Amino acid sequence: MAFFKILFLPFFLFLSGCSFLDLKDDLEKQDQLVTISGKIILDSRSSAPIMVLLIKDDQNRPTLNHYRKIEKSNEFSFIVEPGIYRIYAYEDANRDEKFNPAERAAHTPILTMSVPGMHQKTDIVIKSSADKDLLDKIDVLKKTGLVDIVNARRYLGQVTSLDADCFSQENVSKGLWQPYAFATEVPLGIFFLEKYDPNKKPVLFIHGISGSPTQ
């Protein structure tokens, strides 16, 4: 048994060293991130939620990078990689989370986020009607834009199974040693093992460090 421990120790130290290198790389990537935040300003009161979309302009091909649905606050914030961005916001009057020309909307100027750690604050004023320029840009986005599925798709309440890839041991380790990769590559949310039943009380399990719902 002592001989086994002696052989196992270098192997364990090697794996730990690799993990710490992964963690170092991920932390360095996080230091490069930039923040865009601001407020939504309406020219009149409304009870409708506001959809806020962060668009990344990559070689003239727009990408829907993140989005937020704002209902109880007029503030928004995005933490992203450096790049060139524009933020669109519209009043979701019919609550379908889709923009239509009858809804009030607005967008920011182009935001160039090139300095690591940069924080840009910008307010968006939503006026009584959307201008043609905004409608044209959103139409182009629908036709040619890409959607960052990991960041844009919301998983709150999604029904899944414990065999799902997001609960794999590889992703469990990634959550501990590669937090940046985990946050950008693995779906995040609160998952259900069965369809929600209003007659049952949901039980929320929160796993510990280096744990998962399967453990």
Coordinates of C-alpha atoms in Angstrom, one line a residue, residues 40-147:
I40 CA -33.7 52.1 -19.7
I41 CA -35.6 55.5 -19.8
L42 CA -39.2 55.6 -21.0
D43 CA -40.9 58.8 -22.1
S44 CA -44.1 57.5 -20.5
R45 CA -45.1 55.0 -17.9
S46 CA -45.7 51.4 -18.9
S47 CA -46.2 48.0 -17.2
A48 CA -44.8 46.0 -20.1
P49 CA -41.4 44.3 -19.7
I50 CA -38.4 45.6 -21.6
M51 CA -36.3 43.3 -23.8
V52 CA -32.6 44.4 -23.9
L53 CA -30.4 42.7 -26.5
L54 CA -26.6 43.0 -26.8
I55 CA -25.4 42.7 -30.3
K56 CA -21.8 42.1 -31.2
D57 CA -20.8 43.4 -34.6
D58 CA -18.2 40.9 -35.9
Q59 CA -17.0 41.8 -39.4
N60 CA -20.4 43.4 -40.3
R61 CA -22.2 40.2 -39.3
P62 CA -24.3 40.9 -36.2
T63 CA -24.4 38.4 -33.4
L64 CA -27.0 38.3 -30.7
N65 CA -24.6 37.8 -27.8
H66 CA -26.8 38.2 -24.7
Y67 CA -30.3 39.4 -23.8
R68 CA -32.2 40.4 -20.7
K69 CA -35.9 40.7 -19.9
I70 CA -36.4 43.6 -17.5
E71 CA -39.6 43.8 -15.5
K72 CA -39.0 45.2 -12.0
S73 CA -35.9 47.3 -12.6
N74 CA -34.9 49.7 -15.4
E75 CA -31.2 48.8 -15.1
F76 CA -29.2 46.3 -17.2
S77 CA -25.6 45.0 -17.2
F78 CA -23.6 42.7 -19.5
I79 CA -20.1 41.3 -18.8
V80 CA -18.5 40.3 -22.1
E81 CA -15.3 39.9 -24.0
P82 CA -13.8 43.0 -25.7
G83 CA -15.4 43.9 -29.0
I84 CA -17.7 46.2 -30.8
Y85 CA -21.2 46.2 -29.6
R86 CA -24.6 47.9 -29.9
I87 CA -27.6 47.5 -27.5
Y88 CA -31.2 47.3 -28.6
A89 CA -34.1 47.7 -26.3
Y90 CA -37.8 47.5 -27.0
E91 CA -41.0 47.5 -25.0
D92 CA -42.5 44.0 -25.2
A93 CA -46.1 45.2 -25.1
N94 CA -47.7 41.8 -26.0
R95 CA -45.1 39.9 -23.8
D96 CA -44.1 37.5 -26.6
E97 CA -40.4 38.4 -26.3
K98 CA -40.4 39.2 -30.1
F99 CA -40.1 42.7 -31.6
N100 CA -42.8 44.0 -33.8
P101 CA -43.0 47.4 -35.4
A102 CA -45.9 48.6 -33.2
E103 CA -43.7 48.4 -30.1
R104 CA -41.5 51.2 -28.8
A105 CA -37.8 50.7 -29.3
A106 CA -34.4 52.3 -29.3
H107 CA -30.7 51.5 -29.5
T108 CA -27.3 52.8 -28.4
P109 CA -24.5 54.1 -30.7
I110 CA -21.8 51.7 -31.5
L111 CA -19.8 50.9 -28.3
T112 CA -16.1 50.0 -28.9
M113 CA -15.0 48.0 -25.9
S114 CA -11.2 47.4 -26.5
V115 CA -9.6 48.0 -23.1
P116 CA -9.6 45.0 -20.8
G117 CA -11.5 45.7 -17.6
M118 CA -13.3 48.6 -19.3
H119 CA -16.7 49.7 -17.9
Q120 CA -19.0 51.6 -20.3
K121 CA -22.2 53.1 -18.9
T122 CA -24.9 54.0 -21.4
D123 CA -28.6 54.9 -21.0
I124 CA -31.2 54.0 -23.6
V125 CA -34.2 56.3 -24.1
I126 CA -37.2 54.5 -25.6
K127 CA -39.4 56.9 -27.4
S128 CA -43.0 56.8 -28.5
S129 CA -42.2 55.0 -31.8
A130 CA -39.2 53.2 -33.3
D131 CA -37.4 54.9 -36.2
K132 CA -37.0 53.2 -39.6
D133 CA -33.2 52.8 -39.1
L134 CA -33.8 50.7 -36.0
L135 CA -36.4 48.5 -37.8
D136 CA -34.1 47.9 -40.7
K137 CA -31.2 46.9 -38.4
I138 CA -33.4 44.4 -36.5
D139 CA -34.7 43.0 -39.8
V140 CA -31.1 42.5 -40.9
L141 CA -30.3 40.8 -37.6
K142 CA -33.1 38.3 -38.1
K143 CA -31.9 37.4 -41.6
T144 CA -28.1 37.3 -41.1
G145 CA -27.4 37.3 -37.4
L146 CA -26.1 34.5 -35.3
V147 CA -27.4 33.6 -31.9

